[in-house]
Amino acid sequence: MTAAPIRAAEDPAWAKLALEARPALVGLARRLVRDTGEAADLADEAIARLTGELDRGKTVDEPGAWLRRTVLRLSIDRARRSEREARLEPRRRKHAPRSPDQLAERRELSEWIRERVLALPTRQRDVVILRDLEGCSYDEIARTLDIQPSTARAHAHAGRETLRQELERWKRD
């Protein structure tokens, strides 16, 4: 994604950026919402929101970072909403046929990790997702979250350490 400022939605650079950025934005959202269609909707929503900002005269210096940050926030909101809805209605999975033990354990661990990542403090969660799941560099993370690269490293370390400690507790239980 480009670092060139975008000043208007009619700017040809904006259309090019939106088209090129969309697959990466969908991938970022997909890691949290686990549904490709929903992830595509979230990426489109972020692009639409930035278009609206540009239409209102806002200049965005780091449009790629702005889009990633928006997709991240939208994805987290969607994941939280889904979790709340799941708690309110009975789970259908209780009556579903059982899968092999190994597959079930893998799903359980995957869901456990996802929940723990979402439960991290905001900055730690954002950095862990961008760094460890999306493969962003610390410089990209710093631009996306408007922090220093050293701060991004510190948040990544703290988040990973929290996850490691919780995984140790989970293994004991």
mmCIF file of C-alpha atoms in Angstrom:
data_model
loop_
_atom_site.group_PDB
_atom_site.id
_atom_site.type_symbol
_atom_site.label_atom_id
_atom_site.label_comp_id
_atom_site.label_asym_id
_atom_site.label_seq_id
_atom_site.Cartn_x
_atom_site.Cartn_y
_atom_site.Cartn_z
ATOM 1 C CA MET A 1 0.000 0.000 0.000
ATOM 2 C CA THR A 2 1.182 3.445 -0.854
ATOM 3 C CA ALA A 3 2.350 6.143 1.520
ATOM 4 C CA ALA A 4 1.468 9.032 -0.833
ATOM 5 C CA PRO A 5 -1.142 11.447 0.497
ATOM 6 C CA ILE A 6 -4.603 11.180 -1.037
ATOM 7 C CA ARG A 7 -6.618 14.389 -1.093
ATOM 8 C CA ALA A 8 -9.841 13.508 -2.927
ATOM 9 C CA ALA A 9 -11.899 10.470 -3.817
ATOM 10 C CA GLU A 10 -11.695 11.529 -7.481
ATOM 11 C CA ASP A 11 -7.884 11.262 -7.346
ATOM 12 C CA PRO A 12 -6.855 8.456 -9.763
ATOM 13 C CA ALA A 13 -4.302 7.346 -7.175
ATOM 14 C CA TRP A 14 -7.194 6.627 -4.790
ATOM 15 C CA ALA A 15 -8.931 4.237 -7.191
ATOM 16 C CA LYS A 16 -5.649 2.457 -7.862
ATOM 17 C CA LEU A 17 -4.831 2.218 -4.142
ATOM 18 C CA ALA A 18 -8.301 0.919 -3.256
ATOM 19 C CA LEU A 19 -8.119 -1.753 -5.951
ATOM 20 C CA GLU A 20 -4.604 -2.861 -5.002
ATOM 21 C CA ALA A 21 -5.197 -2.730 -1.234
ATOM 22 C CA ARG A 22 -8.458 -4.675 -1.163
ATOM 23 C CA PRO A 23 -6.991 -8.243 -1.191
ATOM 24 C CA ALA A 24 -4.667 -7.456 1.725
ATOM 25 C CA LEU A 25 -7.519 -5.801 3.621
ATOM 26 C CA VAL A 26 -9.742 -8.836 3.069
ATOM 27 C CA GLY A 27 -6.912 -11.058 4.342
ATOM 28 C CA LEU A 28 -6.511 -8.973 7.466
ATOM 29 C CA ALA A 29 -10.237 -9.069 8.210
ATOM 30 C CA ARG A 30 -10.419 -12.799 7.413
ATOM 31 C CA ARG A 31 -7.977 -13.600 10.189
ATOM 32 C CA LEU A 32 -10.416 -12.271 12.743
ATOM 33 C CA VAL A 33 -13.897 -12.925 11.388
ATOM 34 C CA ARG A 34 -13.172 -16.310 9.766
ATOM 35 C CA ASP A 35 -15.631 -15.716 6.964
ATOM 36 C CA THR A 36 -14.390 -14.627 3.553
ATOM 37 C CA GLY A 37 -17.653 -12.940 2.600
ATOM 38 C CA GLU A 38 -17.793 -10.997 5.849
ATOM 39 C CA ALA A 39 -14.109 -10.105 5.502
ATOM 40 C CA ALA A 40 -14.737 -8.752 1.990
ATOM 41 C CA ASP A 41 -17.633 -6.692 3.346
ATOM 42 C CA LEU A 42 -15.392 -5.236 6.065
ATOM 43 C CA ALA A 43 -12.675 -4.353 3.546
ATOM 44 C CA ASP A 44 -15.269 -2.663 1.342
ATOM 45 C CA GLU A 45 -16.640 -0.810 4.366
ATOM 46 C CA ALA A 46 -13.173 0.527 5.200
ATOM 47 C CA ILE A 47 -12.679 1.662 1.607
ATOM 48 C CA ALA A 48 -16.127 3.298 1.618
ATOM 49 C CA ARG A 49 -15.354 5.069 4.895
ATOM 50 C CA LEU A 50 -12.110 6.458 3.530
ATOM 51 C CA THR A 51 -13.909 7.539 0.360
ATOM 52 C CA GLY A 52 -16.382 9.398 2.574
ATOM 53 C CA GLU A 53 -13.564 11.068 4.464
ATOM 54 C CA LEU A 54 -11.965 12.146 1.203
ATOM 55 C CA ASP A 55 -15.312 13.417 -0.120
ATOM 56 C CA ARG A 56 -15.591 15.574 3.007
ATOM 57 C CA GLY A 57 -12.238 17.171 2.176
ATOM 58 C CA LYS A 58 -9.953 15.253 4.511
ATOM 59 C CA THR A 59 -6.382 14.634 3.339
ATOM 60 C CA VAL A 60 -5.022 11.233 4.342
ATOM 61 C CA ASP A 61 -1.231 11.069 4.445
ATOM 62 C CA GLU A 62 -0.994 7.302 5.001
ATOM 63 C CA PRO A 63 -4.048 5.824 3.266
ATOM 64 C CA GLY A 64 -2.738 2.263 3.532
ATOM 65 C CA ALA A 65 -2.256 2.602 7.265
ATOM 66 C CA TRP A 66 -5.649 4.296 7.611
ATOM 67 C CA LEU A 67 -7.340 1.411 5.765
ATOM 68 C CA ARG A 68 -5.546 -1.300 7.777
ATOM 69 C CA ARG A 69 -6.411 0.407 11.041
ATOM 70 C CA THR A 70 -10.065 0.757 9.993
ATOM 71 C CA VAL A 71 -10.325 -2.880 8.872
ATOM 72 C CA LEU A 72 -8.712 -3.966 12.120
ATOM 73 C CA ARG A 73 -11.229 -1.996 14.188
ATOM 74 C CA LEU A 74 -14.202 -3.142 12.082
ATOM 75 C CA SER A 75 -13.043 -6.769 12.304
ATOM 76 C CA ILE A 76 -12.625 -6.620 16.046
ATOM 77 C CA ASP A 77 -16.053 -5.021 16.430
ATOM 78 C CA ARG A 78 -17.571 -7.773 14.264
ATOM 79 C CA ALA A 79 -15.775 -10.534 16.190
ATOM 80 C CA ARG A 80 -16.970 -9.132 19.499
ATOM 81 C CA ARG A 81 -20.526 -8.832 18.206
ATOM 82 C CA SER A 82 -20.414 -12.451 17.023
ATOM 83 C CA GLU A 83 -19.134 -13.606 20.404
ATOM 84 C CA ARG A 84 -21.941 -11.757 22.200
ATOM 85 C CA GLU A 85 -24.540 -13.262 19.873
ATOM 86 C CA ALA A 86 -23.104 -16.752 20.373
ATOM 87 C CA ARG A 87 -23.412 -16.387 24.142
ATOM 88 C CA LEU A 88 -27.035 -15.310 23.885
ATOM 89 C CA GLU A 89 -28.336 -18.214 21.801
ATOM 90 C CA PRO A 90 -27.878 -21.949 22.395
ATOM 91 C CA ARG A 91 -25.029 -23.492 20.528
ATOM 92 C CA ARG A 92 -26.011 -25.808 17.717
ATOM 93 C CA ARG A 93 -22.603 -27.447 17.782
ATOM 94 C CA LYS A 94 -23.559 -29.378 20.909
ATOM 95 C CA HIS A 95 -25.730 -31.620 18.754
ATOM 96 C CA ALA A 96 -23.448 -31.768 15.738
ATOM 97 C CA PRO A 97 -21.659 -35.021 14.972
ATOM 98 C CA ARG A 98 -18.271 -35.291 16.683
ATOM 99 C CA SER A 99 -15.131 -34.925 14.587
ATOM 100 C CA PRO A 100 -11.933 -36.852 15.209
ATOM 101 C CA ASP A 101 -10.278 -35.935 18.499
ATOM 102 C CA GLN A 102 -7.266 -34.311 16.904
ATOM 103 C CA LEU A 103 -9.419 -32.033 14.747
ATOM 104 C CA ALA A 104 -11.530 -31.087 17.739
ATOM 105 C CA GLU A 105 -8.475 -30.254 19.821
ATOM 106 C CA ARG A 106 -7.045 -28.152 17.008
ATOM 107 C CA ARG A 107 -10.296 -26.216 16.678
ATOM 108 C CA GLU A 108 -10.475 -25.727 20.417
ATOM 109 C CA LEU A 109 -6.936 -24.423 20.570
ATOM 110 C CA SER A 110 -7.500 -22.174 17.563
ATOM 111 C CA GLU A 111 -10.626 -20.683 19.121
ATOM 112 C CA TRP A 112 -8.884 -20.343 22.477
ATOM 113 C CA ILE A 113 -5.988 -18.443 20.869
ATOM 114 C CA ARG A 114 -8.358 -16.203 18.919
ATOM 115 C CA GLU A 115 -10.262 -15.337 22.105
ATOM 116 C CA ARG A 116 -7.061 -14.622 24.011
ATOM 117 C CA VAL A 117 -5.684 -12.410 21.242
ATOM 118 C CA LEU A 118 -8.950 -10.438 21.189
ATOM 119 C CA ALA A 119 -8.783 -10.106 24.982
ATOM 120 C CA LEU A 120 -5.312 -8.525 24.933
ATOM 121 C CA PRO A 121 -5.072 -4.797 25.680
ATOM 122 C CA THR A 122 -5.875 -2.823 22.526
ATOM 123 C CA ARG A 123 -2.352 -1.872 21.424
ATOM 124 C CA GLN A 124 -0.904 -5.307 22.186
ATOM 125 C CA ARG A 125 -3.738 -6.984 20.294
ATOM 126 C CA ASP A 126 -3.356 -4.716 17.267
ATOM 127 C CA VAL A 127 0.415 -5.183 17.114
ATOM 128 C CA VAL A 128 0.244 -8.966 17.566
ATOM 129 C CA ILE A 129 -2.346 -9.266 14.799
ATOM 130 C CA LEU A 130 -0.486 -7.003 12.397
ATOM 131 C CA ARG A 131 2.933 -8.505 13.110
ATOM 132 C CA ASP A 132 2.316 -12.194 13.736
ATOM 133 C CA LEU A 133 -0.770 -12.824 11.624
ATOM 134 C CA GLU A 134 -0.370 -10.279 8.841
ATOM 135 C CA GLY A 135 3.431 -10.200 8.689
ATOM 136 C CA CYS A 136 3.697 -6.406 8.772
ATOM 137 C CA SER A 137 7.063 -4.912 9.622
ATOM 138 C CA TYR A 138 7.417 -2.885 12.801
ATOM 139 C CA ASP A 139 7.769 0.243 10.639
ATOM 140 C CA GLU A 140 4.449 -0.520 8.914
ATOM 141 C CA ILE A 141 2.809 -1.187 12.262
ATOM 142 C CA ALA A 142 4.181 2.084 13.620
ATOM 143 C CA ARG A 143 2.689 4.011 10.685
ATOM 144 C CA THR A 144 -0.621 2.150 10.928
ATOM 145 C CA LEU A 145 -1.057 2.709 14.662
ATOM 146 C CA ASP A 146 0.746 6.075 14.803
ATOM 147 C CA ILE A 147 3.350 4.870 17.308
ATOM 148 C CA GLN A 148 7.127 4.445 17.281
ATOM 149 C CA PRO A 149 8.615 1.163 15.960
ATOM 150 C CA SER A 150 10.223 0.556 19.354
ATOM 151 C CA THR A 151 6.805 0.925 20.981
ATOM 152 C CA ALA A 152 5.381 -1.590 18.494
ATOM 153 C CA ARG A 153 8.145 -4.033 19.465
ATOM 154 C CA ALA A 154 7.393 -3.543 23.153
ATOM 155 C CA HIS A 155 3.664 -4.144 22.607
ATOM 156 C CA ALA A 156 4.413 -7.264 20.550
ATOM 157 C CA HIS A 157 6.678 -8.618 23.273
ATOM 158 C CA ALA A 158 4.162 -7.899 26.035
ATOM 159 C CA GLY A 159 1.286 -9.418 24.055
ATOM 160 C CA ARG A 160 3.236 -12.557 23.181
ATOM 161 C CA GLU A 161 4.354 -12.954 26.777
ATOM 162 C CA THR A 162 0.759 -12.712 28.011
ATOM 163 C CA LEU A 163 -0.329 -15.289 25.425
ATOM 164 C CA ARG A 164 2.560 -17.593 26.378
ATOM 165 C CA GLN A 165 1.653 -17.444 30.069
ATOM 166 C CA GLU A 166 -2.019 -18.095 29.349
ATOM 167 C CA LEU A 167 -1.114 -21.019 27.093
ATOM 168 C CA GLU A 168 0.940 -22.532 29.912
ATOM 169 C CA ARG A 169 -2.072 -22.208 32.232
ATOM 170 C CA TRP A 170 -4.359 -23.717 29.603
ATOM 171 C CA LYS A 171 -2.031 -26.711 29.125
ATOM 172 C CA ARG A 172 -2.047 -27.357 32.897
ATOM 173 C CA ASP A 173 -5.850 -27.273 33.003
#
